[in-house]
Amino acid sequence: MKKKIVFKRFLRIISSVMIILLVVSTASVLCNHPNDLVERNVNSFYNEKENTLDYVVMGSSAALYSVFPAIIWRENEITGNILCVDGCNSKIYLSILKEILSTQKNAVIVVDMDGFNYSVEHKEFNSKSFWIDTMKRNENWKDTINRVDKENKIEHYIPILKYHKNFFHSYNNISISKEKLFGKNTDSMKGAGFLNNDRLPEDEMKSLVILENFYPQPKAVPQEREALLYEFLNYCKDNKVKDVLFCDFPKAYSTDEKYADLLSYEEKGTYNEKIIKEYGYNVLNFNKLNNPCKLTKEDFADSYHLKYTGAIKLSEFLGNYIKENYDINEKDEQLITEWDKSAAEAYKKYNL
């Protein structure tokens, strides 16, 4: 009789533990939504068919809002996707690169230089957590946590500890979680962002000046940042990644303070550009060129981000540049049909 009681208690304990684990696991899935824009962006990339992209743009929001894959497809029949994280820091650039190469080995890697040119990490954007909590749970995920956010390891493994407030938005989260776990559709914008509003005071927007023909003297970046650039470049070389295009996307200023910020930024970009070219990779600095996209101040949302009108102009230029300088993959009729349909949806959705 005593043995039966002990056995029943044991079963109750095991059942309780299993129920708790199930509840925590389910809640973690429902709560793990760090940023809707990043999730849409990342999920769209993962749903692309293996080795079907001609290019992938990686980096921060400057790249996110500057390139429209639908435009590049319509103009040049070049396939691409945007894999960017708001406020992206170069500490996670290598992790993003590894995810790209895991499924798109033949793509031109278009790298936003912002992450390498900034002197310090912009922690207010929480880009490390945005990326870690949105990417696939694989060996790269584990390695990324250990490399850049080890002190918060337990929260990444059990997201409910960090995103518990999201549980109260469970209806929307169920839909997002379902798409993340089982969805196979790519976003018609292919991860690109869309801006159509001014993000600075009216007087600053009116007085914006676009950087062009800007050739500042090189200024060394902090040693830690330089080490991250070398690490990224060495990984590319060691893994025979032959097509990498580094881009410094268009910038503008309206105050002396902003000009000083951009000058410091571009000085470091000039320093990094020399290192990049030593590895044999191309650098496309839109701020050194004579405004090749014919941008006006009305094409900017602020000093660092383009509105959709500017993104259209830049995408047309970038598509032509990629087509002229890199090999483009052959495409079958099914892929062409899928991309024609996707581009049409994007054009209709955003009145392009």
XYZ file of C-alpha atoms in Angstrom:
352
model
C 0.000 0.000 0.000
C 2.844 2.326 0.921
C 4.605 1.609 -2.390
C 1.455 2.542 -4.324
C 1.193 5.873 -2.514
C 4.856 6.655 -3.205
C 4.432 5.678 -6.854
C 1.346 7.903 -7.244
C 3.171 10.821 -5.670
C 6.072 10.235 -8.042
C 3.680 10.250 -11.015
C 2.071 13.478 -9.797
C 5.473 15.125 -9.461
C 6.539 14.011 -12.937
C 3.195 15.126 -14.403
C 3.462 18.510 -12.698
C 6.999 19.021 -13.990
C 5.904 18.070 -17.522
C 2.937 20.466 -17.381
C 5.154 23.288 -16.095
C 7.693 22.655 -18.858
C 4.921 22.614 -21.457
C 3.421 25.855 -20.173
C 6.808 27.601 -19.992
C 7.768 26.383 -23.487
C 4.461 27.516 -24.995
C 4.594 30.847 -23.207
C 8.189 31.352 -24.347
C 7.194 30.853 -27.970
C 4.258 33.230 -27.644
C 6.276 35.836 -25.765
C 9.443 35.729 -27.870
C 8.689 38.672 -30.159
C 11.424 41.274 -29.684
C 10.642 43.428 -32.735
C 7.946 42.975 -35.405
C 9.979 44.606 -38.196
C 13.065 42.496 -37.511
C 10.976 39.327 -37.325
C 9.305 40.023 -40.671
C 12.691 40.775 -42.152
C 14.448 37.679 -40.801
C 11.568 35.264 -41.411
C 11.306 36.414 -45.020
C 14.991 35.647 -45.568
C 14.712 32.160 -44.054
C 11.772 31.365 -46.345
C 13.765 32.079 -49.517
C 14.642 28.960 -51.489
C 18.204 27.793 -51.063
C 20.768 29.368 -53.419
C 18.212 31.456 -55.326
C 19.354 34.932 -54.271
C 21.815 36.980 -56.315
C 22.532 39.310 -53.396
C 21.711 39.778 -49.717
C 21.956 43.161 -47.987
C 23.055 42.961 -44.357
C 23.497 45.726 -41.812
C 21.473 48.373 -40.019
C 18.415 50.518 -40.707
C 20.267 52.723 -43.222
C 20.415 49.703 -45.532
C 16.969 48.477 -44.528
C 15.338 51.654 -45.850
C 17.649 52.187 -48.840
C 17.178 49.088 -50.978
C 13.981 47.731 -52.578
C 14.516 44.233 -54.010
C 11.259 44.540 -55.982
C 12.692 47.513 -57.906
C 15.974 45.706 -58.596
C 14.060 42.665 -59.843
C 11.840 44.669 -62.184
C 14.806 46.598 -63.586
C 17.425 43.837 -63.863
C 15.883 40.445 -62.945
C 18.248 40.175 -59.995
C 16.935 38.416 -56.886
C 17.780 39.672 -53.417
C 16.727 40.065 -49.823
C 17.339 42.487 -46.979
C 18.613 40.918 -43.752
C 19.062 43.913 -41.463
C 18.594 44.640 -37.776
C 17.715 48.102 -36.501
C 20.824 49.657 -34.923
C 22.865 46.659 -36.071
C 26.320 46.558 -34.534
C 29.399 44.930 -36.030
C 29.528 42.548 -33.067
C 26.735 40.559 -34.720
C 27.799 41.096 -38.362
C 29.704 37.814 -38.456
C 26.712 35.927 -37.065
C 24.444 37.401 -39.764
C 27.004 36.551 -42.441
C 27.087 32.912 -41.310
C 23.301 32.664 -41.574
C 23.401 34.098 -45.103
C 26.098 31.676 -46.231
C 24.246 28.710 -44.723
C 21.547 28.973 -47.433
C 22.757 31.487 -50.048
C 26.356 30.515 -50.836
C 26.434 32.183 -54.257
C 24.954 35.539 -53.282
C 26.787 38.848 -53.426
C 27.033 39.984 -49.802
C 26.174 43.691 -49.651
C 27.515 44.945 -46.312
C 26.305 48.177 -44.725
C 29.448 49.865 -43.349
C 27.571 51.633 -40.542
C 28.311 48.917 -37.994
C 32.038 49.109 -38.622
C 32.244 52.906 -38.838
C 30.571 53.710 -35.534
C 33.006 54.170 -32.660
C 30.731 52.712 -30.007
C 27.849 50.272 -29.800
C 24.408 51.912 -29.898
C 22.957 49.948 -27.010
C 19.639 51.789 -27.033
C 18.607 49.800 -30.128
C 19.118 46.432 -28.398
C 20.193 44.981 -31.756
C 21.994 42.006 -30.198
C 18.819 40.714 -28.580
C 16.691 41.539 -31.646
C 18.931 39.327 -33.769
C 19.605 36.516 -31.284
C 15.939 36.127 -30.345
C 14.779 36.124 -33.977
C 17.382 33.964 -35.743
C 17.162 30.174 -35.972
C 18.128 28.095 -32.943
C 21.252 26.457 -34.324
C 24.959 26.231 -33.520
C 25.500 29.757 -34.812
C 22.789 30.937 -32.408
C 24.547 29.319 -29.442
C 27.900 30.685 -30.549
C 26.463 34.185 -31.011
C 25.051 34.204 -27.480
C 28.391 33.106 -26.038
C 30.294 35.661 -28.091
C 28.222 38.805 -27.646
C 25.650 38.373 -24.854
C 26.801 35.595 -22.562
C 25.731 37.496 -19.446
C 22.076 37.227 -20.584
C 22.312 33.625 -21.763
C 19.488 32.265 -19.624
C 17.054 34.883 -20.978
C 17.766 33.847 -24.565
C 17.149 30.188 -23.738
C 13.983 31.006 -21.780
C 12.549 34.156 -23.489
C 9.552 34.368 -21.148
C 11.937 35.782 -18.535
C 12.542 38.814 -20.748
C 9.436 39.136 -22.903
C 6.780 38.123 -20.376
C 4.838 41.345 -21.019
C 4.219 40.145 -24.578
C 2.032 37.347 -23.224
C -0.836 39.811 -22.906
C -0.728 40.326 -26.673
C -1.116 36.602 -27.230
C -3.696 36.781 -30.042
C -1.323 38.653 -32.314
C 1.627 36.608 -31.055
C -0.073 33.324 -31.939
C -0.316 34.491 -35.540
C 3.321 35.637 -35.617
C 4.540 32.469 -33.882
C 2.601 30.281 -36.312
C 4.163 32.083 -39.280
C 7.632 31.790 -37.767
C 7.285 28.074 -37.044
C 5.307 26.888 -40.062
C 5.183 29.717 -42.604
C 6.841 29.298 -45.989
C 5.983 32.607 -47.637
C 8.470 35.394 -48.220
C 7.546 39.015 -47.691
C 6.771 40.802 -50.968
C 9.155 43.600 -49.941
C 11.824 40.946 -49.307
C 12.633 42.404 -45.896
C 12.944 46.038 -47.014
C 11.614 48.861 -44.857
C 9.389 51.656 -46.129
C 9.516 55.289 -44.995
C 7.323 58.123 -46.220
C 7.554 60.677 -43.441
C 9.915 63.351 -42.147
C 11.733 62.323 -38.989
C 13.353 65.659 -38.193
C 11.854 69.082 -37.314
C 10.537 71.011 -40.306
C 13.344 73.591 -40.292
C 16.019 70.869 -40.278
C 14.335 68.996 -43.115
C 14.280 72.158 -45.211
C 17.980 72.820 -44.647
C 19.278 69.285 -45.263
C 22.502 69.086 -47.257
C 23.395 65.828 -48.995
C 26.963 64.593 -48.593
C 28.672 64.260 -51.970
C 32.250 64.348 -53.195
C 33.176 63.957 -49.532
C 36.781 62.782 -49.082
C 37.857 63.250 -45.439
C 41.226 62.091 -44.138
C 41.256 58.600 -42.576
C 40.999 58.357 -38.822
C 41.638 55.103 -36.984
C 38.682 53.353 -35.389
C 38.943 51.959 -31.833
C 41.035 48.798 -31.689
C 38.077 46.616 -30.744
C 36.084 47.786 -33.779
C 39.024 47.296 -36.109
C 39.451 43.751 -34.793
C 35.808 43.007 -35.656
C 36.359 44.198 -39.237
C 39.447 42.021 -39.612
C 37.564 39.063 -38.156
C 34.764 39.544 -40.689
C 37.146 39.921 -43.635
C 39.260 36.940 -42.614
C 36.159 34.783 -42.326
C 35.164 35.796 -45.858
C 38.594 34.934 -47.213
C 38.926 31.679 -45.276
C 35.523 30.547 -46.557
C 36.224 31.672 -50.134
C 33.463 34.297 -50.190
C 34.559 36.087 -53.339
C 31.732 38.609 -53.852
C 31.418 41.113 -51.016
C 30.354 44.712 -51.628
C 30.690 47.185 -48.750
C 28.298 50.152 -48.976
C 28.273 53.474 -47.186
C 24.703 54.582 -47.851
C 23.781 58.258 -48.465
C 23.968 60.666 -45.549
C 22.820 64.271 -45.075
C 23.135 66.984 -42.424
C 21.338 70.151 -41.369
C 23.262 71.352 -38.301
C 26.904 71.866 -37.390
C 26.592 69.150 -34.766
C 25.299 66.624 -37.292
C 28.017 67.602 -39.751
C 30.647 66.944 -37.073
C 29.103 63.521 -36.393
C 29.109 62.616 -40.068
C 32.660 63.877 -40.510
C 33.855 61.626 -37.703
C 31.874 58.750 -39.161
C 33.272 59.234 -42.674
C 36.841 59.613 -41.390
C 36.558 56.165 -39.861
C 34.899 54.894 -43.040
C 37.887 56.080 -45.078
C 40.191 54.223 -42.678
C 38.094 51.029 -42.941
C 37.845 51.340 -46.715
C 41.618 51.021 -47.044
C 41.583 47.780 -45.031
C 38.675 46.369 -47.048
C 40.350 47.066 -50.372
C 43.505 45.309 -49.192
C 41.373 42.152 -49.084
C 40.250 42.724 -52.661
C 36.630 43.634 -51.938
C 34.730 46.551 -53.481
C 33.529 49.608 -51.580
C 30.635 51.725 -52.840
C 30.580 54.956 -50.860
C 27.621 57.032 -52.026
C 28.941 60.042 -50.102
C 32.141 60.181 -52.164
C 30.345 60.018 -55.492
C 28.753 62.928 -57.308
C 25.219 62.043 -56.183
C 24.869 59.165 -58.678
C 21.266 58.452 -57.619
C 20.202 62.083 -58.169
C 18.837 62.316 -54.643
C 17.219 65.473 -53.338
C 16.634 66.431 -49.724
C 12.988 65.426 -50.218
C 14.242 61.837 -50.633
C 15.520 61.763 -47.022
C 13.511 60.979 -43.908
C 16.410 62.173 -41.739
C 20.204 62.359 -41.908
C 20.701 58.593 -42.125
C 17.550 57.182 -43.728
C 15.953 57.470 -47.154
C 12.259 57.760 -47.852
C 10.801 55.328 -50.364
C 11.436 57.795 -53.214
C 15.132 57.789 -52.391
C 15.154 54.014 -52.004
C 13.717 53.626 -55.513
C 16.487 55.777 -56.982
C 19.227 54.014 -55.026
C 17.861 50.563 -55.870
C 17.945 51.333 -59.570
C 21.601 52.380 -59.282
C 22.602 49.451 -57.053
C 20.897 46.905 -59.303
C 22.813 48.176 -62.320
C 26.053 48.172 -60.334
C 25.614 44.548 -59.232
C 24.689 43.440 -62.736
C 27.741 45.137 -64.253
C 30.268 43.961 -61.654
C 29.171 40.501 -60.512
C 28.014 37.198 -61.996
C 24.241 36.711 -61.842
C 22.706 33.272 -61.295
C 20.663 31.522 -63.987
C 16.951 31.337 -63.209
C 14.280 28.848 -64.174
C 10.768 29.810 -65.255
C 9.213 28.910 -61.918
C 11.522 31.257 -60.011
C 10.934 34.055 -62.512
C 7.171 33.630 -62.179
C 7.379 33.702 -58.380
C 9.465 36.861 -58.375
C 7.261 38.587 -60.932
C 4.269 37.891 -58.692
C 6.068 39.024 -55.545
C 7.296 42.240 -57.193
C 3.794 43.006 -58.440
C 2.446 42.615 -54.888
C 5.118 44.993 -53.542
C 4.416 47.588 -56.234
C 0.695 47.435 -55.500
C 1.082 47.423 -51.724
C 3.287 50.507 -51.656
C 2.048 52.244 -54.798
C 5.461 52.000 -56.416
